XYZ file of C-alpha atoms in Angstrom:
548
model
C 19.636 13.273 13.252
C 23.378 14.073 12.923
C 24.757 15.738 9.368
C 26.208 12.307 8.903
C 22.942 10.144 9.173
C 21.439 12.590 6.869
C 23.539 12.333 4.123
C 23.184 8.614 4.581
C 19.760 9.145 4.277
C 19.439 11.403 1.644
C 21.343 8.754 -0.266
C 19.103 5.853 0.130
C 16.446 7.987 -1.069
C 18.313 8.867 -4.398
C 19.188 5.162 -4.693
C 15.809 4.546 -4.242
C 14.542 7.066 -6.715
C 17.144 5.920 -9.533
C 16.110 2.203 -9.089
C 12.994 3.203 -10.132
C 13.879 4.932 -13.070
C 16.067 2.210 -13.850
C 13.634 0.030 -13.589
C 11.322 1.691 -16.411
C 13.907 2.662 -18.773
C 14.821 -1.389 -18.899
C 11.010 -2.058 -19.950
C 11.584 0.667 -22.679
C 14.508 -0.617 -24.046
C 12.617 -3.571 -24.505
C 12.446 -6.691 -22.834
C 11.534 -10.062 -24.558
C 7.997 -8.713 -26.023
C 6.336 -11.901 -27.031
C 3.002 -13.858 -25.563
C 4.460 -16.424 -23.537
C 3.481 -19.734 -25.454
C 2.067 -22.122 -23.432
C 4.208 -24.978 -23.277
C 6.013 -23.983 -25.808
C 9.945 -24.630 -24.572
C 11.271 -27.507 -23.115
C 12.038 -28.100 -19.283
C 15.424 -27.746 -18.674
C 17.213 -30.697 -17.655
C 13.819 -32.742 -17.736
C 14.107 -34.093 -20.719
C 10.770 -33.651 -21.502
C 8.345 -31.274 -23.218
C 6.275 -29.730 -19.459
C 2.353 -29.759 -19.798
C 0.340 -26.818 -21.673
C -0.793 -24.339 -19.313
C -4.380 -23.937 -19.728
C -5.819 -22.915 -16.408
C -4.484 -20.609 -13.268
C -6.262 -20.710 -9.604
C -5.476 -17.490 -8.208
C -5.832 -16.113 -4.826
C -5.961 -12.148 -4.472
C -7.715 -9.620 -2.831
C -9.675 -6.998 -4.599
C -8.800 -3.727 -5.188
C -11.557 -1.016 -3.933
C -11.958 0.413 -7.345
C -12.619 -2.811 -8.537
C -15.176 -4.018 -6.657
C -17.414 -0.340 -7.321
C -18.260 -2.282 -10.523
C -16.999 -5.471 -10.571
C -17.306 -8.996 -9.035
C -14.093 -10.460 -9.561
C -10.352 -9.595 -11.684
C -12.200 -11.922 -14.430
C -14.045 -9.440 -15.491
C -11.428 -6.538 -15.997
C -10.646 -6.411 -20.321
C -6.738 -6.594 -19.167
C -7.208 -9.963 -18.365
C -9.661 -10.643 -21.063
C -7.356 -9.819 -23.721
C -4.231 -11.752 -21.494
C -6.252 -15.332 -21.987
C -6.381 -14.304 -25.994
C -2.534 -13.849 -25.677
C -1.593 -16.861 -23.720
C -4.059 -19.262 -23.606
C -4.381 -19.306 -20.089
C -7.714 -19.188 -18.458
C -7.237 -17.646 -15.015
C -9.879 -18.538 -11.773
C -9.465 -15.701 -9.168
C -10.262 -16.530 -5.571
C -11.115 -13.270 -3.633
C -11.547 -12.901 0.180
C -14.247 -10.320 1.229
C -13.041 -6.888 1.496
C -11.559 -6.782 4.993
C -11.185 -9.946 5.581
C -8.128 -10.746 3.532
C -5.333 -11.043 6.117
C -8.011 -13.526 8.471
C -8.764 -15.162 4.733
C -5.019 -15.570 3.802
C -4.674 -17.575 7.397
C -7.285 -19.761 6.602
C -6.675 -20.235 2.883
C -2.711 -20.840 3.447
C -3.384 -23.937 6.157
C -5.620 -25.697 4.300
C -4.727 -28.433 2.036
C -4.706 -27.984 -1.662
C -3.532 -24.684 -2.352
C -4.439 -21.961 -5.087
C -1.901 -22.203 -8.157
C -0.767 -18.380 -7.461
C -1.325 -16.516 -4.036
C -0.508 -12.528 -4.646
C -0.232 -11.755 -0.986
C 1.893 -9.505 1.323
C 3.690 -12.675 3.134
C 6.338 -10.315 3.900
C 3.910 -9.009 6.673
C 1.483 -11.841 6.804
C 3.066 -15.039 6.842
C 4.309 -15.725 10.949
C 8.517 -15.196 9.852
C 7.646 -14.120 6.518
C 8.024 -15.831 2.545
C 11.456 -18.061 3.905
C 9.578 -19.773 6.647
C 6.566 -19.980 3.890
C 9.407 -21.976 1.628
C 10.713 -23.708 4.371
C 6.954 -24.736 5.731
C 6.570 -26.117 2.220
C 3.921 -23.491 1.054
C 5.295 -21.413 -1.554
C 8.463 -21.910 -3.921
C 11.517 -20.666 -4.243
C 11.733 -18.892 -7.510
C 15.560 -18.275 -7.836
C 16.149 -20.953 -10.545
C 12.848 -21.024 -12.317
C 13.562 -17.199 -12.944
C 16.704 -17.539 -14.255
C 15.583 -20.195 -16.565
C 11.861 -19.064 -17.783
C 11.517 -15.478 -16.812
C 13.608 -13.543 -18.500
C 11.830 -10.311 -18.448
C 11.531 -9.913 -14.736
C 15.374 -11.221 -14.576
C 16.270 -8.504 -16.627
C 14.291 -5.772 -14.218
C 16.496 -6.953 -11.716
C 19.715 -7.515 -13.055
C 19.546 -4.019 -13.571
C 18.350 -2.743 -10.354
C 20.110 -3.525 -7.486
C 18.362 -2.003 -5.233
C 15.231 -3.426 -6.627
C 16.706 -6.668 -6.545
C 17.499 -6.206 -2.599
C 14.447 -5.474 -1.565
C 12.584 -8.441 -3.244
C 14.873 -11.056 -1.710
C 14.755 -12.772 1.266
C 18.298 -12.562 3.647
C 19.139 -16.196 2.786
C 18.796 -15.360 -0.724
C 15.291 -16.583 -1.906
C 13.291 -14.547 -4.849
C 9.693 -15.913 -3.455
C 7.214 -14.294 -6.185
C 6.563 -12.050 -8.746
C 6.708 -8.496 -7.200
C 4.729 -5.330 -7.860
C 7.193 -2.473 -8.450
C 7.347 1.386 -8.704
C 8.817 2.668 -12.168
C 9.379 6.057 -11.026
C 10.189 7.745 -7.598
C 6.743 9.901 -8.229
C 4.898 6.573 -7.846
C 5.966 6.000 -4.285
C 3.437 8.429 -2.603
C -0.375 8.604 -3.161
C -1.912 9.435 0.457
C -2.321 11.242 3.175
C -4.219 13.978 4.962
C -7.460 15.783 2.748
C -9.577 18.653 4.035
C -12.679 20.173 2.968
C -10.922 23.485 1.685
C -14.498 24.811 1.159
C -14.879 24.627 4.593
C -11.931 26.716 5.518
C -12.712 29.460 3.004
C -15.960 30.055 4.629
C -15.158 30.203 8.133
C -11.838 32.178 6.855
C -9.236 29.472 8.126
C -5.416 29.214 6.609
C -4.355 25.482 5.910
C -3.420 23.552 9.024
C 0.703 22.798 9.192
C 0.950 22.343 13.190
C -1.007 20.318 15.314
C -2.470 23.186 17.516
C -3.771 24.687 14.206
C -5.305 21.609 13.409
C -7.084 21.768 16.387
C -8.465 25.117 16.183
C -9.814 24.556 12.450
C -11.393 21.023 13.934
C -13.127 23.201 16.660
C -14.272 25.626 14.069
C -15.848 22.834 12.320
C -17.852 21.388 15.118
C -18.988 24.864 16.094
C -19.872 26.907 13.252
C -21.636 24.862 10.635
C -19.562 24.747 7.510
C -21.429 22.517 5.718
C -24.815 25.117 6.494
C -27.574 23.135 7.011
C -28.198 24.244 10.404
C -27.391 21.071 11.541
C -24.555 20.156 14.230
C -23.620 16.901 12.367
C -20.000 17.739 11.301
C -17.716 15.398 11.673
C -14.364 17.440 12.316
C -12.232 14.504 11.877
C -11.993 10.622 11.335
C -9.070 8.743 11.487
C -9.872 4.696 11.482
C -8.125 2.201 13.760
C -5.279 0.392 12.282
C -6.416 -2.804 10.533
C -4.665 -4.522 7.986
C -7.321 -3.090 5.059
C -7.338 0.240 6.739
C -3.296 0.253 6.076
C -0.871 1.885 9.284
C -0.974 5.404 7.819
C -4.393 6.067 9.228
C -2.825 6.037 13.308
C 0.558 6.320 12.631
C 2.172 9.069 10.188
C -0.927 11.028 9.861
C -0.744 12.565 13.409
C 1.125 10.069 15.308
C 4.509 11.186 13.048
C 4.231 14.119 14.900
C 5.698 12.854 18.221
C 8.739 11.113 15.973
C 7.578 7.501 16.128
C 4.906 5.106 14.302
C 2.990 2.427 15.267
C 5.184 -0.488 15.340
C 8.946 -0.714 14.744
C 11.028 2.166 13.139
C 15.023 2.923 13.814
C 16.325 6.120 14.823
C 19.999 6.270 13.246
C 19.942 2.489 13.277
C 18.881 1.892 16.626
C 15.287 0.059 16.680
C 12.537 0.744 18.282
C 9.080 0.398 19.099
C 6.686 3.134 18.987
C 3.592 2.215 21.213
C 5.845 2.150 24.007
C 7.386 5.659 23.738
C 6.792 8.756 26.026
C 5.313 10.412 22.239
C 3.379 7.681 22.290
C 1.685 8.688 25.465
C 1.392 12.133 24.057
C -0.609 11.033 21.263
C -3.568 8.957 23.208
C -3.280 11.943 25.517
C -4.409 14.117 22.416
C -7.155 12.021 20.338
C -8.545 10.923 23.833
C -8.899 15.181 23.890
C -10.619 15.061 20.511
C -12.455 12.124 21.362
C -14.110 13.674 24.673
C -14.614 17.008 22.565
C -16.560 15.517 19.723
C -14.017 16.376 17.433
C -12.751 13.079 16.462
C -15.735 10.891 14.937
C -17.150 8.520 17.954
C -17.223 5.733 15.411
C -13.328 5.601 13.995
C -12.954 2.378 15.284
C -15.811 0.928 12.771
C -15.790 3.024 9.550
C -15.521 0.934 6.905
C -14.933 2.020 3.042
C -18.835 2.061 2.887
C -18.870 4.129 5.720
C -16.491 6.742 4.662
C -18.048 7.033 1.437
C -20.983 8.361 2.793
C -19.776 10.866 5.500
C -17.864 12.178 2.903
C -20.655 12.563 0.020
C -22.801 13.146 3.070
C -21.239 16.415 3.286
C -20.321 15.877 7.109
C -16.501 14.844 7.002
C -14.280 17.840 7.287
C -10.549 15.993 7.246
C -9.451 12.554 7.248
C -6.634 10.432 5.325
C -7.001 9.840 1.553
C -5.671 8.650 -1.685
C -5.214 11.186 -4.287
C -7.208 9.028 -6.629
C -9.866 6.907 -4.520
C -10.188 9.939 -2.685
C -9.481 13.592 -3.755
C -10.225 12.554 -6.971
C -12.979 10.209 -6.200
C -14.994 12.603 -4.340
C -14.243 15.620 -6.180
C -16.356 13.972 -9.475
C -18.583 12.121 -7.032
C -19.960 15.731 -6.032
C -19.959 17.421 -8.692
C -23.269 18.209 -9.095
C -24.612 17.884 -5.367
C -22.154 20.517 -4.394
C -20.805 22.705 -6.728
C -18.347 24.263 -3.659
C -17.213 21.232 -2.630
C -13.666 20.600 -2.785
C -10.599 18.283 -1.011
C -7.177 19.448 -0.296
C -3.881 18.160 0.526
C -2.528 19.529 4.026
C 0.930 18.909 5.241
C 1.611 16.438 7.741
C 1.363 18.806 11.161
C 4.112 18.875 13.258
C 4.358 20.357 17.063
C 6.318 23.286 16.863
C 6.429 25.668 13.488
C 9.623 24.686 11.379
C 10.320 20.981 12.888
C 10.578 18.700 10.294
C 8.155 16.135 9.284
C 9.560 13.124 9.815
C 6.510 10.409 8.763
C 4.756 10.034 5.690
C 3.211 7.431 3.677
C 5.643 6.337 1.091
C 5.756 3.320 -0.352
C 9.370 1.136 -1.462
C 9.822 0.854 -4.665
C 8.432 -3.023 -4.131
C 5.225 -2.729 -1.840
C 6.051 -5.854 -0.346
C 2.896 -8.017 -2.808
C 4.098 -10.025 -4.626
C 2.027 -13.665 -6.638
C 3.833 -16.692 -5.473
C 4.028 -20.255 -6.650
C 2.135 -22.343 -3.817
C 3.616 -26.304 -3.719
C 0.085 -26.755 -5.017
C 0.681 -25.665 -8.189
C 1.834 -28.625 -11.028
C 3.001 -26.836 -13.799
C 5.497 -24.209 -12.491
C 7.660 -23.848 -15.437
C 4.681 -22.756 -17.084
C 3.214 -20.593 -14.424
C 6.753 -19.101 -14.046
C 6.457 -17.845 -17.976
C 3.155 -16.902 -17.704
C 3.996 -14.413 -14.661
C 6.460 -12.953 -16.654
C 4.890 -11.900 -19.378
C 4.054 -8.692 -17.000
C 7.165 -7.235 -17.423
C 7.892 -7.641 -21.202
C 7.111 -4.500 -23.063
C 4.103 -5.976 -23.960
C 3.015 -6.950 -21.117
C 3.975 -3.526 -19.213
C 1.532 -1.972 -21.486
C -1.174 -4.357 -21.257
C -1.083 -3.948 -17.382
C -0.911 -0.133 -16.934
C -2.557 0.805 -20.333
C -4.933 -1.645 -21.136
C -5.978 -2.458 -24.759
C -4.272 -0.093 -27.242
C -7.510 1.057 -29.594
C -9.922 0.626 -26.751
C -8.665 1.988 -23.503
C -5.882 4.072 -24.523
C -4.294 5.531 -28.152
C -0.561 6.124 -28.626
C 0.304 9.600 -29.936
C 4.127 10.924 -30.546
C 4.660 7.627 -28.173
C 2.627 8.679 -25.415
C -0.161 6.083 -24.243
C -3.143 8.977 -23.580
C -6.011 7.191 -22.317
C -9.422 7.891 -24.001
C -12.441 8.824 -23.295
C -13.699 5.331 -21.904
C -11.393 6.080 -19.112
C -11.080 9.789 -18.496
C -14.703 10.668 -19.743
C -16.540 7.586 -18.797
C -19.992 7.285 -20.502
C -21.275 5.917 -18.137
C -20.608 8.401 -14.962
C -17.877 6.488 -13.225
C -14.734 8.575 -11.921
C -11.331 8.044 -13.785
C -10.391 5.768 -11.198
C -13.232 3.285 -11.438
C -13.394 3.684 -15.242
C -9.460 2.688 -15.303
C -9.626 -0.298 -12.973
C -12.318 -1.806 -15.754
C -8.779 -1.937 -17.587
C -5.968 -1.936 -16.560
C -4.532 -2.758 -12.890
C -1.909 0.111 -13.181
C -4.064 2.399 -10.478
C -3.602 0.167 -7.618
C -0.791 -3.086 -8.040
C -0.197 -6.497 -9.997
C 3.047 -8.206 -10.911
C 4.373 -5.785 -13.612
C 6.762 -2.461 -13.263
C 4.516 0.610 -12.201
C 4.380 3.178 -14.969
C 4.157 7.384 -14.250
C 2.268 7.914 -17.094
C -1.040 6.349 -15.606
C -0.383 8.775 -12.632
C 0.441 11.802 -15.396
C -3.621 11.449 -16.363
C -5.097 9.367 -13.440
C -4.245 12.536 -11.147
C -6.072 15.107 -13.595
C -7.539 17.478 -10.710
C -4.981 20.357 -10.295
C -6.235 19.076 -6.221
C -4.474 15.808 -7.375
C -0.988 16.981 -8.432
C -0.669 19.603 -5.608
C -1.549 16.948 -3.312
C 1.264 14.529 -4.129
C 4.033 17.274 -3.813
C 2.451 18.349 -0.150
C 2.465 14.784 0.718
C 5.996 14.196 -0.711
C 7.485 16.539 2.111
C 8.301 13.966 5.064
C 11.841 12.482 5.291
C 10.068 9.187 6.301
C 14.058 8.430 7.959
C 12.882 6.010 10.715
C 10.918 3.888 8.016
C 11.719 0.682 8.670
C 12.823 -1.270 5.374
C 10.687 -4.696 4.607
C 13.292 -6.651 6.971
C 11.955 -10.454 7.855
C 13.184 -12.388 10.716
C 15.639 -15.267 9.470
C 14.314 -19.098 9.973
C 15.593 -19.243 13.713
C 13.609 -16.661 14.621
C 10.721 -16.603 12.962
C 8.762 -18.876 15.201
C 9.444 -16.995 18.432
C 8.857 -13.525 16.504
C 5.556 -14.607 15.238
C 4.273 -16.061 18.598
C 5.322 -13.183 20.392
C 4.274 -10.319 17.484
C 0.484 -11.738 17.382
C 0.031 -11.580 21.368
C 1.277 -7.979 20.703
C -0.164 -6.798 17.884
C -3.476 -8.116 19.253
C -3.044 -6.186 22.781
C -1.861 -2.821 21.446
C -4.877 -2.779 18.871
C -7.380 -3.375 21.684
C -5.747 -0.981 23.877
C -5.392 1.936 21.099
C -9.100 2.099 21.214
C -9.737 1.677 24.836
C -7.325 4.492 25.802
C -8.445 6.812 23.123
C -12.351 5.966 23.865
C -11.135 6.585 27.679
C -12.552 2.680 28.306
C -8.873 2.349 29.300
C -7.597 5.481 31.811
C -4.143 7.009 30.270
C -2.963 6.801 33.865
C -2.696 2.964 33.240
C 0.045 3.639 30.457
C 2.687 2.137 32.368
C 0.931 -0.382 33.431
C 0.231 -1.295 29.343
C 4.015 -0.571 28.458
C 4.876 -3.496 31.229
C 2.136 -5.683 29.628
C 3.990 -5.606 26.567
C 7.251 -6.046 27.728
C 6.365 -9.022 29.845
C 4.699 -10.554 26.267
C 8.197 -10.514 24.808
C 8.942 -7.026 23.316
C 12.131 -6.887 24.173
C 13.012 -10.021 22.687
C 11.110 -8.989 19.552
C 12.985 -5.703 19.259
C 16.667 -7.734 19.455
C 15.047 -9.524 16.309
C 14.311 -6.882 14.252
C 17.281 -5.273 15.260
C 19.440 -8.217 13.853
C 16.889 -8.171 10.957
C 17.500 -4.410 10.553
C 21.289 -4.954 10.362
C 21.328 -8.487 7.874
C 19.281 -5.926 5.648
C 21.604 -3.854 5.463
C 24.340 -6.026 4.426
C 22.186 -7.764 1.504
């Protein structure tokens, strides 16, 4: 990347980062701090009082941590105590784990809809939240925000950046988003290895990817976990799925060879990464690790279950990981099976010693989830005030703290979470224990706060691991662009032949089903689908973006 590209860069991420901060320092100045009242203001221009909001359908999935102990968001105290405040009795809908995106399809083309879908239409709706408004599914929220919701209004008026990213190109606000208060809230996962493991076979951390390989070969071969058993599993990394998330194939080793799994731009220019020569390079490698054992012969069907138990198992030796469903996780979880267990951070590897790491998970300061309105719903004045009372100071502390006096204690204006949380009686790590809560470890429609993070990440393990993890420049990232109406229908028919056909073929060529000398042959495949069509689109996408 040229000097000039990199200071363009470089100043996207500050904007980014400031936005953020913005964003919090808004909430702490105080927003409107009241319980909504249901009801409780006139309709403007209706001349009439609207209907008391009473009840909520709401469609979600479930968060992980969540379902450990949990059947449904009902049962979390955050939402106990939010029915006290408001009056509103909420009904969540949840998909089964893993089945949300197939779920959301069927849910959003039935007939009656939920009153509030929290959803990633950004990525799951065929041309996105406009062609959801347009197809009559979801509202526009431009007006009703203005009007009814003036916390969130106020979050945005302030952050332009912020602001940017939640709305469409044509203009449309199209739900309530989930947003990052602080920079250090953008990046929670990435590659974990079983430093224990290294220390007893006396291996450095891994930085390239031929170092990677010899510590994976080490693992297979020398028994690090001891019990004279060759059941290591040097390393899992799951096929891309929409519950999985893209990290797992793309920037954990993929980012090596410069390009991701889908779409990125390379000093504006877009492109697509499953047809690249790094591509290649890449199937070339696992397909390596595959034949040698060293990648797990089941990657393409771990689920969370799964993963749990090769990890407590005592068999995994490096995969990809959230600092707090996973380093911290399974750093309590074994505790007292294995006092010498322990989970590290390593950096991203690159090819050659000194290139720079160029893919990372970070997340924008909005995720892309955000609850929507559906045309279902018959009270959306209501609904609209409701929503907002996320991002009122009360509210903000509701969501990320919990109950003040039960979950967490303020001292010298710090919210320190007690002991229910960060000692649980009853055995559960920090993570589960918070989720019982608050909703501040994982998403929801308020602004993110860093002090969750400042205790949820209480392993030294923890806070090391989100400064290694920090290190990519993440410059090709595409940002959440959305084909316009015009060519959203074409996109969509052409992205879900293609999406479908490089997912097959990911695990055929790495399983060696597929041969890699059939590569070309694939790359035409996708071409002749509509690729190149598809790239022009996100390439216009890309550039209307930028001019928001």
């Amino acid at each position: 990347m040229n000097k000039k590209n990199g200071k363009r860069q470089r100043r996207r991420n500050l904007k980014a980062g400031a936005a953020a901060a913005a964003a919090l320092a808004v909430l702490t100045a105080g927003c409107s701090g009241g319980s909504p009242e249901a009801g409780g203001a006139a309709s403007q221009g209706s001349g009439k009082e609207p209907a008391k909001l009473t009840n909520v359908t709401y469609w979600t999935g479930m968060a992980t941590q969540v379902a450990a102990t949990m059947k449904s968001y009902n049962e979390i105290a955050m939402y106990k105590e939010l029915e006290k405040r408001t009056g509103v009795k909420v009904d969540f809908q949840h998909p089964p784990q893993g089945q949300e995106k197939d779920q959301f399809n069927l849910m959003i083309t039935g007939g009656k809809l939920p009153d509030v879908i929290e959803h990633y239409f950004i990525n799951d709706y065929p041309g996105g939240p406009e062609k959801a408004i347009k197809d009559g599914k979801i509202i526009k929220l431009n007006e009703y925000i203005d009007k009814y919701a003036p916390n969130l209004k106020k979050v945005l008026d302030a952050n332009p950046e912020m602001k940017k990213q939640v709305t469409t190109d044509e203009g449309s606000i199209w739900g309530f988003p989930f947003l990052r208060g602080d920079k250090a809230l953008q990046v929670y996962q990435g590659l974990a290895i079983r430093k224990d493991w290294l220390d007893k076979l006396g291996l450095q951390i891994p930085t390239t990817i031929d170092e990677l390989y010899t510590v994976l070969k080490a693992f297979k071969e020398k028994d690090p976990n001891g019990n004279g058993k060759a059941d290591e599993i040097p390393y899992l990394m799951r096929a891309f799925t929409p519950a999985t998330g893209e990290l797992n194939s793309s920037a954990a080793i993929l980012g090596a060879y410069g390009i991701s799994y889908g779409f990125y731009h390379e000093n504006g220019q877009v492109k697509y990464g499953p047809v690249e020569p790094g591509y290649k390079e890449y199937l070339t490698l696992m397909n390596k690790w595959y034949k040698e054992g060293l990648l797990d012969k089941d990657f393409a069907a771990t689920d969370n279950k799964l993963l749990d138990a090769k990890i407590t198992g005592n068999q995994l030796g490096v995969t990809v990981m959230n600092t707090g469903g996973g380093i911290g996780k399974y750093m309590n979880l074994m505790k007292g099976k294995d006092p010498n267990f322990k989970l590290v951070a390593i950096p991203y590897p690159v090819l050659k010693k000194g290139d720079k790491q160029l893919w990372g998970q970070i997340d924008f300061i909005f995720n892309g989830k955000a609850a929507s309105i559906s045309s279902s719903n018959k009270n959306i004045e209501e609904t609209v005030k409701w929503l907002d009372y996320g991002y009122s100071e009360e509210g903000h502390m509701l969501m990320n703290f919990g109950i003040e006096g039960v979950s967490y204690k303020m001292e010298n204006g710090y919210p320190k979470f007690t002991d229910l949380v960060m000692k649980n009686p009853n055995g559960l790590p920090v993570q589960q224990a918070m989720a019982q809560y608050a909703r501040s470890s994982w998403d929801g429609m308020f602004v993110q706060d860093k002090r969750y993070l400042e205790q949820y990440a209480e392993l030294p393990e923890q806070k090391e691991s989100l400064k290694v993890w920090a290190e990519p420049t993440n410059e090709r990232r595409m940002p959440l662009v959305t084909p316009n109406r015009e060519e959203s229908g074409k996109y969509a028919s052409i992205m879900s032949d293609i999406n479908t056909y490089r997912d097959e073929m990911y695990s055929k060529f790495i399983m060696g089903v597929e041969p890699l000398e059939n590569f070309d042959k694939y790359v035409q495949t996708l071409k002749g689908m509509g690729l190149e069509e598809a790239v022009k689109i996100q390439q216009a996408a890309l550039e209307r973006y930028n001019k928001r």
